PDB file of C-alpha atoms in Angstrom:
ATOM      1  CA  UNK U   1       1.524   0.551  20.972  1.00  0.00           C
ATOM      2  CA  UNK U   2      -2.079   0.280  21.637  1.00  0.00           C
ATOM      3  CA  UNK U   3      -3.805  -2.108  19.940  1.00  0.00           C
ATOM      4  CA  UNK U   4      -6.624  -0.771  17.156  1.00  0.00           C
ATOM      5  CA  UNK U   5     -10.006  -2.814  18.721  1.00  0.00           C
ATOM      6  CA  UNK U   6     -12.120  -4.639  16.488  1.00  0.00           C
ATOM      7  CA  UNK U   7     -15.090  -1.822  17.133  1.00  0.00           C
ATOM      8  CA  UNK U   8     -11.788   1.088  15.320  1.00  0.00           C
ATOM      9  CA  UNK U   9     -11.949  -1.219  11.978  1.00  0.00           C
ATOM     10  CA  UNK U  10     -15.345  -2.406  11.760  1.00  0.00           C
ATOM     11  CA  UNK U  11     -17.771  -0.212  13.403  1.00  0.00           C
ATOM     12  CA  UNK U  12     -19.098   3.419  12.403  1.00  0.00           C
ATOM     13  CA  UNK U  13     -15.511   4.709  11.355  1.00  0.00           C
ATOM     14  CA  UNK U  14     -15.501   2.020   8.998  1.00  0.00           C
ATOM     15  CA  UNK U  15     -18.771   2.137   7.467  1.00  0.00           C
ATOM     16  CA  UNK U  16     -18.691   5.670   6.427  1.00  0.00           C
ATOM     17  CA  UNK U  17     -14.942   5.112   5.033  1.00  0.00           C
ATOM     18  CA  UNK U  18     -16.764   2.003   2.748  1.00  0.00           C
ATOM     19  CA  UNK U  19     -19.615   5.008   1.814  1.00  0.00           C
ATOM     20  CA  UNK U  20     -16.507   7.277   0.745  1.00  0.00           C
ATOM     21  CA  UNK U  21     -14.671   4.865  -0.798  1.00  0.00           C
ATOM     22  CA  UNK U  22     -16.902   3.154  -2.957  1.00  0.00           C
ATOM     23  CA  UNK U  23     -18.584   6.668  -3.853  1.00  0.00           C
ATOM     24  CA  UNK U  24     -14.276   7.339  -4.972  1.00  0.00           C
ATOM     25  CA  UNK U  25     -13.998   4.855  -7.358  1.00  0.00           C
ATOM     26  CA  UNK U  26     -16.660   5.669  -9.664  1.00  0.00           C
ATOM     27  CA  UNK U  27     -19.123   2.139  -9.374  1.00  0.00           C
ATOM     28  CA  UNK U  28     -16.063   0.147 -10.831  1.00  0.00           C
ATOM     29  CA  UNK U  29     -13.890  -3.199  -9.600  1.00  0.00           C
ATOM     30  CA  UNK U  30     -10.877  -2.200  -9.001  1.00  0.00           C
ATOM     31  CA  UNK U  31     -10.062  -6.334  -9.597  1.00  0.00           C
ATOM     32  CA  UNK U  32     -11.850  -6.914 -12.748  1.00  0.00           C
ATOM     33  CA  UNK U  33     -13.048  -2.980 -13.672  1.00  0.00           C
ATOM     34  CA  UNK U  34     -16.837  -4.067 -14.338  1.00  0.00           C
ATOM     35  CA  UNK U  35     -19.266  -1.495 -13.055  1.00  0.00           C
ATOM     36  CA  UNK U  36     -20.613  -2.686  -9.418  1.00  0.00           C
ATOM     37  CA  UNK U  37     -24.430  -2.928  -8.524  1.00  0.00           C
ATOM     38  CA  UNK U  38     -24.112   0.060  -5.937  1.00  0.00           C
ATOM     39  CA  UNK U  39     -28.005  -0.126  -5.216  1.00  0.00           C
ATOM     40  CA  UNK U  40     -26.810  -3.772  -3.247  1.00  0.00           C
ATOM     41  CA  UNK U  41     -25.398  -4.114  -0.245  1.00  0.00           C
ATOM     42  CA  UNK U  42     -21.978  -5.767   0.405  1.00  0.00           C
ATOM     43  CA  UNK U  43     -22.969  -9.453   0.729  1.00  0.00           C
ATOM     44  CA  UNK U  44     -24.339  -9.990  -2.217  1.00  0.00           C
ATOM     45  CA  UNK U  45     -21.633 -11.561  -5.127  1.00  0.00           C
ATOM     46  CA  UNK U  46     -22.269  -8.313  -6.914  1.00  0.00           C
ATOM     47  CA  UNK U  47     -22.683  -5.995  -4.084  1.00  0.00           C
ATOM     48  CA  UNK U  48     -19.233  -3.213  -3.444  1.00  0.00           C
ATOM     49  CA  UNK U  49     -16.955  -4.178  -0.417  1.00  0.00           C
ATOM     50  CA  UNK U  50     -14.226  -2.620   0.809  1.00  0.00           C
ATOM     51  CA  UNK U  51     -11.162  -4.210  -0.580  1.00  0.00           C
ATOM     52  CA  UNK U  52      -7.481  -3.698   0.721  1.00  0.00           C
ATOM     53  CA  UNK U  53      -4.189  -3.517  -1.804  1.00  0.00           C
ATOM     54  CA  UNK U  54      -1.733  -4.778   0.192  1.00  0.00           C
ATOM     55  CA  UNK U  55      -3.826  -7.351   2.008  1.00  0.00           C
ATOM     56  CA  UNK U  56      -3.674  -6.802   6.030  1.00  0.00           C
ATOM     57  CA  UNK U  57      -2.547 -10.158   6.039  1.00  0.00           C
ATOM     58  CA  UNK U  58       0.968  -9.705   3.889  1.00  0.00           C
ATOM     59  CA  UNK U  59       1.591  -6.201   6.216  1.00  0.00           C
ATOM     60  CA  UNK U  60      -1.201  -4.036   4.537  1.00  0.00           C
ATOM     61  CA  UNK U  61      -2.718  -1.097   7.103  1.00  0.00           C
ATOM     62  CA  UNK U  62      -6.497  -1.700   7.981  1.00  0.00           C
ATOM     63  CA  UNK U  63      -7.439   1.235   7.610  1.00  0.00           C
ATOM     64  CA  UNK U  64      -4.995   3.419   5.617  1.00  0.00           C
ATOM     65  CA  UNK U  65      -6.898   5.503   2.869  1.00  0.00           C
ATOM     66  CA  UNK U  66      -3.867   5.290   1.044  1.00  0.00           C
ATOM     67  CA  UNK U  67      -4.823   1.030   1.503  1.00  0.00           C
ATOM     68  CA  UNK U  68      -8.552   1.189   0.085  1.00  0.00           C
ATOM     69  CA  UNK U  69     -10.150   0.326  -3.033  1.00  0.00           C
ATOM     70  CA  UNK U  70     -13.476  -0.449  -3.797  1.00  0.00           C
ATOM     71  CA  UNK U  71     -14.692  -3.826  -5.458  1.00  0.00           C
ATOM     72  CA  UNK U  72     -16.939  -7.471  -6.500  1.00  0.00           C
ATOM     73  CA  UNK U  73     -17.241  -9.060  -3.330  1.00  0.00           C
ATOM     74  CA  UNK U  74     -16.757 -11.977  -5.463  1.00  0.00           C
ATOM     75  CA  UNK U  75     -14.161 -10.549  -6.783  1.00  0.00           C
ATOM     76  CA  UNK U  76     -12.673  -9.965  -2.988  1.00  0.00           C
ATOM     77  CA  UNK U  77     -13.074 -13.239  -2.270  1.00  0.00           C
ATOM     78  CA  UNK U  78     -11.702 -14.783  -5.164  1.00  0.00           C
ATOM     79  CA  UNK U  79      -8.383 -13.015  -4.924  1.00  0.00           C
ATOM     80  CA  UNK U  80      -7.564 -13.702  -1.146  1.00  0.00           C
ATOM     81  CA  UNK U  81      -4.782 -12.111   0.131  1.00  0.00           C
ATOM     82  CA  UNK U  82      -3.038 -12.216  -3.088  1.00  0.00           C
ATOM     83  CA  UNK U  83      -1.243  -8.877  -4.463  1.00  0.00           C
ATOM     84  CA  UNK U  84      -2.452  -7.189  -7.561  1.00  0.00           C
ATOM     85  CA  UNK U  85       0.781  -8.449  -9.278  1.00  0.00           C
ATOM     86  CA  UNK U  86       0.276 -12.582  -7.733  1.00  0.00           C
ATOM     87  CA  UNK U  87      -3.194 -12.220  -9.345  1.00  0.00           C
ATOM     88  CA  UNK U  88      -3.698 -13.646 -13.278  1.00  0.00           C
ATOM     89  CA  UNK U  89      -4.036 -11.488 -15.981  1.00  0.00           C
ATOM     90  CA  UNK U  90      -7.273 -12.272 -17.078  1.00  0.00           C
ATOM     91  CA  UNK U  91      -8.957 -12.202 -14.104  1.00  0.00           C
ATOM     92  CA  UNK U  92      -7.776  -7.847 -13.923  1.00  0.00           C
ATOM     93  CA  UNK U  93      -9.368  -6.998 -16.516  1.00  0.00           C
ATOM     94  CA  UNK U  94      -9.585  -3.117 -17.654  1.00  0.00           C
ATOM     95  CA  UNK U  95     -12.083  -0.986 -18.287  1.00  0.00           C
ATOM     96  CA  UNK U  96     -13.379  -0.998 -21.932  1.00  0.00           C
ATOM     97  CA  UNK U  97     -12.107   3.057 -22.440  1.00  0.00           C
TER      98      UNK U  97
END
């Protein structure tokens, strides 16, 4: 099996997929349930990023749309390579509605 090139994972297709995933999220972080600042790029702590539901380091597919969701950069970094089931409950607040 041919190995994916880095440009396949993080180039233009990645940027386009990131926009699609963030739009599909409704602007809400998967991890904390709080709204994301969609007017920011992905680099500020409150900016949106692409989150892998099953971390790539734990066997999740890096480009499978079913393994991707949107989250704040700060939430994504705090989660690290934990599975959602391994996160402390207070870290995963549900939406107020």
